Structure formats: C-alpha cells, structure tokens
Coordinates of C-alpha atoms and ligand atoms in Angstrom, one line a residue:
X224 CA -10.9 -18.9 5.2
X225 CA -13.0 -21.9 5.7
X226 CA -12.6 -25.6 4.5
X227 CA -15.2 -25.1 1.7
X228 CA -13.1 -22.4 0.6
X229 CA -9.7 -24.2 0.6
X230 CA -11.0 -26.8 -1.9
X231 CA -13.0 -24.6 -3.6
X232 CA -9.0 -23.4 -4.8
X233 CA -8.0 -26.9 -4.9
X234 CA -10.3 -28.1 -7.4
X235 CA -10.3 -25.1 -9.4
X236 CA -6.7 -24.0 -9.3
X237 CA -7.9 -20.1 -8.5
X238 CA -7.4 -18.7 -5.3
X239 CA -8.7 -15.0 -5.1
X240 CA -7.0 -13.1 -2.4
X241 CA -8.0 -14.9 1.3
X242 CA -10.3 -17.3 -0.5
X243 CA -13.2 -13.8 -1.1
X244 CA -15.6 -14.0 -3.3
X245 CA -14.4 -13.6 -7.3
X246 CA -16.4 -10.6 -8.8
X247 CA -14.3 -8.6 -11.8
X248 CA -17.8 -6.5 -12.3
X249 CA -17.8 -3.0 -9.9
X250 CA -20.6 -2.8 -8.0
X251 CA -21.6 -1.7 -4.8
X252 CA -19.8 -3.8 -1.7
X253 CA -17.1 -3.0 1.4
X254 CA -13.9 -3.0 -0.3
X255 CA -12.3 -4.9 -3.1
X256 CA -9.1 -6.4 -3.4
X257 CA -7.7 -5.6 -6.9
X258 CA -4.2 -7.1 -8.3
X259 CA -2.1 -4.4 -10.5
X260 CA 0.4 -6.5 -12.6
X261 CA 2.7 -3.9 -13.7
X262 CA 5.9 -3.1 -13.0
X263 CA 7.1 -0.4 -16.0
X264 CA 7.6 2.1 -13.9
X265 CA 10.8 0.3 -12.3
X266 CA 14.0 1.2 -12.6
X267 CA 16.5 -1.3 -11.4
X268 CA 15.5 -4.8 -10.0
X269 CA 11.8 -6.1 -12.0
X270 CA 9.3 -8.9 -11.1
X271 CA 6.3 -6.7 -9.3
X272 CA 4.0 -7.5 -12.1
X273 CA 4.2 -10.8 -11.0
X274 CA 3.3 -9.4 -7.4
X275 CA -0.7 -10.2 -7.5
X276 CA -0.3 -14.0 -8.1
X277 CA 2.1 -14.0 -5.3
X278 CA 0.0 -12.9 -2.5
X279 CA -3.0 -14.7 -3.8
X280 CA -1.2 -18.0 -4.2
X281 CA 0.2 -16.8 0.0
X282 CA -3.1 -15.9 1.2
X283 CA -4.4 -19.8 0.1
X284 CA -5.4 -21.4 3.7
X285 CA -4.9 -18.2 5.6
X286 CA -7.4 -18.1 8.2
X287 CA -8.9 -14.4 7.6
X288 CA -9.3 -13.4 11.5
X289 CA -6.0 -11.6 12.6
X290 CA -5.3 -12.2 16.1
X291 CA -5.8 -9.4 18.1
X292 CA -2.5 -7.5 19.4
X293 CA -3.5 -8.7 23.0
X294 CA -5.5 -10.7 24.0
X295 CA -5.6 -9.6 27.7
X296 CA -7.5 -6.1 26.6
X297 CA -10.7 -7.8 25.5
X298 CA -11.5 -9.5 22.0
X299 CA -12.2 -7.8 19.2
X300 CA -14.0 -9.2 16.7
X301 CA -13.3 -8.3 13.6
X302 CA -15.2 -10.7 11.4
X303 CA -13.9 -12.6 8.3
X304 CA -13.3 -9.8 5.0
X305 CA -15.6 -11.8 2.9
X306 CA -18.7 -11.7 6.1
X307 CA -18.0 -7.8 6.1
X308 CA -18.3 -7.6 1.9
X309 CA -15.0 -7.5 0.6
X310 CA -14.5 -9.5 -2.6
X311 CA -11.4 -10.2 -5.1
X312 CA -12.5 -8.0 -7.9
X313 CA -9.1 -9.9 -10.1
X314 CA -6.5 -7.7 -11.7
X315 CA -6.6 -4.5 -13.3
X316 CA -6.1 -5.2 -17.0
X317 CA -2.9 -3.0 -16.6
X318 CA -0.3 -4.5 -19.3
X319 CA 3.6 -3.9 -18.3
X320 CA 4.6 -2.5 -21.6
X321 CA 3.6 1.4 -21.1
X322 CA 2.9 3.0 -18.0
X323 CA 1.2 5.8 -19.3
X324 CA -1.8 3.4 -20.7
X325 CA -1.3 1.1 -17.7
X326 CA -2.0 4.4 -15.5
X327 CA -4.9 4.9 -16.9
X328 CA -6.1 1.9 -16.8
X329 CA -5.5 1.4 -12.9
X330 CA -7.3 5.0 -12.3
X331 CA -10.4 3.5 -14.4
X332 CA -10.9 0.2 -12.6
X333 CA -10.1 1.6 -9.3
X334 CA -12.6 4.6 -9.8
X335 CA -15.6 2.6 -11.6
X336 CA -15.0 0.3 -8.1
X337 CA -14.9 3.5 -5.9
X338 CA -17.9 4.9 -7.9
X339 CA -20.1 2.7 -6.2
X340 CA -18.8 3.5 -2.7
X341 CA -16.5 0.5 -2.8
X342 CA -13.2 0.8 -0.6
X343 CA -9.9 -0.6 -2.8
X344 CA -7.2 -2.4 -2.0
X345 CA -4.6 -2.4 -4.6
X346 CA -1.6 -5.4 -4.8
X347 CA 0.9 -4.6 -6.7
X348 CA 2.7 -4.1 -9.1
X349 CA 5.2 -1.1 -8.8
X350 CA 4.6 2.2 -6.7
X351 CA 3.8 4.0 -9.9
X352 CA 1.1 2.8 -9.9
X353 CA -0.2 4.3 -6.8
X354 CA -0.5 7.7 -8.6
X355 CA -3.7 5.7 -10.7
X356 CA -5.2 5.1 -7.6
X357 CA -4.6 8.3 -6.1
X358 CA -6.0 10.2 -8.9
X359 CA -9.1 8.1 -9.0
X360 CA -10.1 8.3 -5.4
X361 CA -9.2 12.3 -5.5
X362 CA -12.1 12.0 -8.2
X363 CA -14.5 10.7 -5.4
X364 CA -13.3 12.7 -2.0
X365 CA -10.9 16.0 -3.0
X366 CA -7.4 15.9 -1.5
X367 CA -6.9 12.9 0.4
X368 CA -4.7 12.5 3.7
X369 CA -1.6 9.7 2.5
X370 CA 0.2 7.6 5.2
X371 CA 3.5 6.5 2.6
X372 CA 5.1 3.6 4.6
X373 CA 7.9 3.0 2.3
X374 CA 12.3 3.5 2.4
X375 CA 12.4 5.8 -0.4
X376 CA 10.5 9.5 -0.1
X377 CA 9.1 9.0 -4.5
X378 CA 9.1 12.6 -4.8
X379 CA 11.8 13.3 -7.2
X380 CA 10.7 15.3 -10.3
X381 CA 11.6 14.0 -14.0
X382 CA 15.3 15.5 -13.7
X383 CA 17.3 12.2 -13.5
X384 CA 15.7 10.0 -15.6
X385 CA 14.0 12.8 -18.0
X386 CA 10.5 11.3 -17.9
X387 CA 8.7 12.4 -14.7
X388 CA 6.6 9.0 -14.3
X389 CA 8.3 6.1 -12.5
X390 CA 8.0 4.6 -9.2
X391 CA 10.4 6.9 -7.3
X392 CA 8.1 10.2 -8.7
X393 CA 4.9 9.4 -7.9
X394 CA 4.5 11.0 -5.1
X395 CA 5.9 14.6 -6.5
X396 CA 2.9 14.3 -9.0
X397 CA 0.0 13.3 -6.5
X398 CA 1.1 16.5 -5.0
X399 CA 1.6 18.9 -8.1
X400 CA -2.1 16.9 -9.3
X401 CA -3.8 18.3 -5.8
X402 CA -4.9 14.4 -4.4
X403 CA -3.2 14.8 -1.8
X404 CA -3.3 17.2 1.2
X405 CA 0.7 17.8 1.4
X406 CA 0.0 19.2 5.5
X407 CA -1.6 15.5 5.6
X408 CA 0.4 13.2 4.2
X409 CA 3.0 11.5 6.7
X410 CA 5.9 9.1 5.5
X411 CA 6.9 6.2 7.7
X412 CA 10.0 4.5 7.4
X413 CA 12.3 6.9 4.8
X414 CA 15.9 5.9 5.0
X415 CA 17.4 5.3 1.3
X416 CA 20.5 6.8 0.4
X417 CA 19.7 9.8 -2.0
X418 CA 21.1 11.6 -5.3
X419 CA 20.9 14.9 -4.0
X420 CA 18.9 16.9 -1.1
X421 CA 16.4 18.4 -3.6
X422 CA 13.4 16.0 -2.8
X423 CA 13.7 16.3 0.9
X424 CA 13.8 20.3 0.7
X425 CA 10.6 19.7 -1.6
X426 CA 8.4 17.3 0.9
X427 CA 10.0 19.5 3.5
X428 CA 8.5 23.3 2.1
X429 CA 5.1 21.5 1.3
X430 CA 4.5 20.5 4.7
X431 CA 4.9 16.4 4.5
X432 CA 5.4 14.9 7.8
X433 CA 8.9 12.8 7.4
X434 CA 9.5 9.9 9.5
X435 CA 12.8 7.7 9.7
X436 CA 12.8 4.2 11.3
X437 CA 15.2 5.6 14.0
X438 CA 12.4 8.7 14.4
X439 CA 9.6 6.1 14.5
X440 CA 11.2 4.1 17.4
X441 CA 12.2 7.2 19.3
X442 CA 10.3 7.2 22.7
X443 CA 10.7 11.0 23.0
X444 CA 9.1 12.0 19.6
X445 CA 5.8 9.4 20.6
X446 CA 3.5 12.2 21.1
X447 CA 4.3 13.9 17.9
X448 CA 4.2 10.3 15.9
X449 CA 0.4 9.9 17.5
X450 CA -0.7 13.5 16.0
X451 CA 0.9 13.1 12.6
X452 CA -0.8 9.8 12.5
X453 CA -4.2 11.7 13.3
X454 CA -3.2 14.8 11.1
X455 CA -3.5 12.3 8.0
X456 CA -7.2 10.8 9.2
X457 CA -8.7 14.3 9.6
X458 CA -10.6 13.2 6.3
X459 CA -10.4 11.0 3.8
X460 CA -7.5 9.1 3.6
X461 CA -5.0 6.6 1.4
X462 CA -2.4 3.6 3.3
X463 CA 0.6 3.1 0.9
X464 CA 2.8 0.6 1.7
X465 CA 6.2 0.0 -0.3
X466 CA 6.8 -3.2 0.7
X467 CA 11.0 -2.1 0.8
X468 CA 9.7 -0.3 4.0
X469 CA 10.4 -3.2 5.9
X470 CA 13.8 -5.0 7.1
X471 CA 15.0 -6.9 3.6
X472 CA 16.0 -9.9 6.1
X473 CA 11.8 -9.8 6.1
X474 CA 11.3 -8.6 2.3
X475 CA 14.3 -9.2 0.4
X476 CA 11.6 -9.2 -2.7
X477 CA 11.3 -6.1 -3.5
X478 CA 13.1 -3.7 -6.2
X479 CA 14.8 -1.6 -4.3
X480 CA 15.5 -3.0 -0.7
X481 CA 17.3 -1.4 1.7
X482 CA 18.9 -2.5 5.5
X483 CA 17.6 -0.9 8.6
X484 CA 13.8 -1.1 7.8
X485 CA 10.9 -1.5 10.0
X486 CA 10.2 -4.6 12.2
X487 CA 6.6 -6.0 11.4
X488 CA 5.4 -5.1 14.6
X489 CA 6.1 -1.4 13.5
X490 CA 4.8 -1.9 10.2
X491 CA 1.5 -3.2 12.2
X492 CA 1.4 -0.5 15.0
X493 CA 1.5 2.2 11.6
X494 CA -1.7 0.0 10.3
X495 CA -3.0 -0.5 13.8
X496 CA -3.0 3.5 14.1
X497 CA -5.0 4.4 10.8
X498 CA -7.7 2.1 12.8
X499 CA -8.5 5.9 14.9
X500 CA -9.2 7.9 12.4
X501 CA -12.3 9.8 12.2
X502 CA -13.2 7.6 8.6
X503 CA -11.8 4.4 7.2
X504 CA -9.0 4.7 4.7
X505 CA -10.9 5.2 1.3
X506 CA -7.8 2.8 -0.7
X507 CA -5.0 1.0 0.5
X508 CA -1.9 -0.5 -1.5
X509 CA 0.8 -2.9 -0.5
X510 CA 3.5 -2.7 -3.9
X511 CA 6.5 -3.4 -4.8
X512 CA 6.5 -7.2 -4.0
X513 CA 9.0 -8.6 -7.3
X514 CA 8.3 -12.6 -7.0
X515 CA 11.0 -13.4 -9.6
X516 CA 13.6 -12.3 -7.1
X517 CA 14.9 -14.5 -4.2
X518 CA 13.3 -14.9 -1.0
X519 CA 9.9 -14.2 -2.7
X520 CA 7.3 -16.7 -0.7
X521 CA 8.5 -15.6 2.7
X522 CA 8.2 -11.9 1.3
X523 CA 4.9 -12.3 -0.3
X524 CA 3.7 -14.2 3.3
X525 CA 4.7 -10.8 5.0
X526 CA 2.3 -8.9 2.6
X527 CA -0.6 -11.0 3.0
X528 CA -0.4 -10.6 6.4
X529 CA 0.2 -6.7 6.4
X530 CA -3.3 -7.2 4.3
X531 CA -4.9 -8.9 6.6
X532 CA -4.5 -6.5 9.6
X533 CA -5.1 -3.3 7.0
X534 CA -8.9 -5.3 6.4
X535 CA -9.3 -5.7 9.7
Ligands
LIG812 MN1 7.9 3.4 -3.1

C-alpha cells in the first residue's frame, strides 16, 4: 500500500481491503476481494458478519509485499495485488437474517465475478457461506479440489439441529452437490471434540484426506502431507480457511475456537503449498473471524495477513 493510498482512506473514511481499487461492478480482472457479512448459519458464539470491516479496517497501512519465507533462497517478487489486478469488489449484499437467501446471494456475486474469469477471495462471514461460493465456482470448472484448513471437519448432515444448512454442514452438502472432488479435498488442522463418529466415517468412505495438527507436524507422515497437498491441485481448486484452525491464543475471535491449533507458520507453509499446483486456486475464503468477541484486532491482523500470503 502506498502513501497515496493511505490518505486516500484517511480522507475518505473507506479502506477497501489492502488499500485495492473499489469496483462493486464484475468485470473481467485477477481476483477480487469480496466481504460476505453473514453470520446465520452460526450456532453458538456470533459476530462474523461483522468480519469484512474487520479485516479491511486491519489491512489499512499494510504494506501489500509479503516477505518472502527466506530471504537467503533468492527474492521473489511477487508484486503489489492491486499491480497484478486484484480489486475490492465490496460486500456481497448477503443480509444476516436467512441463510437460504443470503446463500444465494453469495453464489450470484461470486459467480457473475467468476463469469468473467475473475479469481475470488471471499472474507467472511460464517463457513456457511462457503457452500455459495463452492456452488458458484462448480458452475465455472466441475468438481473442484478443496484444501479445508479449519478445527471442525463441517460435514455433519441435518440430524442434530434438523435443518441441514449451517456452518458445521457445509461441507456434507458441497459433497452430496458434486463441487467438490471428495478423492481431492484435504482437511488441515481437524481436532474439535465431536457428537458422535458419524461425520468422520462419512469424510472417511468418500475418500477425504484428514489431517490433525499433531499429523500435520509429524516428520514421518511428510511425504504423504506433500502428495495430499498435490492430490487437491490436480485441477481446479478452492483454499478454505476457518479462521478456528489456528491456536485461539492467535484467534480467540472466532465462533467456535478451540486449543491445540495450528502455529501461523503452519497455517502459511498449508498456503505456501497450494503455490505448486498445476493452476492457481480458482476462490479462496478466510471465515469465521466474529469482531464483536474479544481479542478481535489481533485476530483480524492474523487474517489479513493469511490474505496477504494466499494473493501472493
Ligand atoms: Mn468451519
């Protein structure tokens, strides 16, 4: 972000995501950074729908050039988002009181953006809403490949709350639905306590790649992390990140946090692999950031900056 930017958002009081250019018509460009404030598909703790103006108001004076991870093997230069035509495209009109309607909304703005060949990134907003998205990139590409960063598997079917849309199902559906390859979709981070084994044994028959924290940092299962990674990128592929995937000491912010999460360097080194893949992620998501709960600005800082590396 340069100066001009920075008071650009000073003297107008709006500060699109990483200072990018403002542009809520779809039409053709990189990527665009879209803001989903929704949060009726949550069950316990709310405040995601609040998540969009968070990580905009975070991102204000963030330069836009991550570092590279070292700087001893060569410099990458990634260029600033907005050089390489990305723009803040606003919020999806999504309104918080139904998530059927607000689920159709999402899939409409996301697909008349990935319509013109425009890459998404989606803030959230709760992980419901990731089945919009889903649903309107399938439209564009067939079943995608899904990396699911995230403490909570979201595949349970309608039994436990009789209504089979909220943010712990979405998942379940994207799979019933066809987006998603099941054989490619690998989940990063899994660790929540659960109500029963039923949506393990389901992820499990369809062929999802399952990955605890404790797997994750497992020296001996390295090989096998490196060709589940890869399995997802074969084609076209979706990055979902439930903010709750990381240590709460990092994210306390979120709905449904839980201890024993990832370290940001292993959130990065999940980002840093979808870089190999054959393609570039089609859509990205980082959800579940609640900014009416405490320890919201040094959460929503750790999302902007999981941002930052996913446009790099
Ligand atoms: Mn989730």
């Amino acid at each position: 972000m340069s100066a001009d930017v920075l008071m650009q958002g000073l003297r107008t009081g709006l500060t699109p995501f990483l200072g990018l250019p403002l542009c809520i018509d779809p039409r053709p460009a990189t990527g665009v950074v879209l803001g989903a404030p929704c949060d009726a598909g949550v069950i316990n703790r709310p405040g995601a729908r609040l998540g969009p103006w968070a990580m905009r108001a975070a991102s204000m004076g963030l330069g836009s050039h991550p570092m590279p991870e070292r700087l001893r093997e060569g410099r990458p230069v990634f260029g600033a988002p907005a050089a390489r035509g990305w723009l803040d495209g606003g919020n999806i009109p999504a309104l918080p009181f139904s998530l059927r309607d607000a689920l159709e909304t999402v899939q409409a703005t996301v697909g008349a953006w990935a319509m013109t060949g425009c890459r998404t990134l989606m803030l959230g907003g709760d992980h419901s809403l990731t089945l919009g998205a889903l649903r309107a990139h399938a439209r564009q590409h067939g079943p995608l490949g899904l990396l699911h960063v995230d403490a909570h598997p979201d595949a349970a079917d309608g039994a436990a709350w009789g209504t089979d849309i909220h943010h712990g199902t979405w998942l379940r559906q994207a799979i019933e639905e066809d987006l998603v390859d099941p054989e490619r979709v690998m989940q990063a981070g899994l660790r929540a306590p659960r109500f029963d084994d039923e949506e393990l044994a389901f992820l499990s028959v369809v062929g999802v790649r399952m990955w605890t924290p404790a797997d994750l940092r497992d020296p001996l299962m390295a090989l096998r992390l490196n060709e589940d990674l890869a399995a997802v990128g074969r084609g076209p592929a979706y990055v979902s990140l439930d903010l709750d995937a990381l240590d709460p000491i990092l994210v306390p912010a979120v709905a449904e946090p839980v201890p024993g999460g990832l370290t940001f360097a292993e959130a990065l080194r999940l980002i840093h692999a979808a870089s190999q893949w054959a393609e570039p992620w089609v859509g990205a998501d980082l959800m579940e950031l609640a900014p009416t709960l405490e320890g919201a600005e040094a959460s929503a800082r750790v999302a902007v900056h999981l941002a930052l590396h996913l446009l790099a």
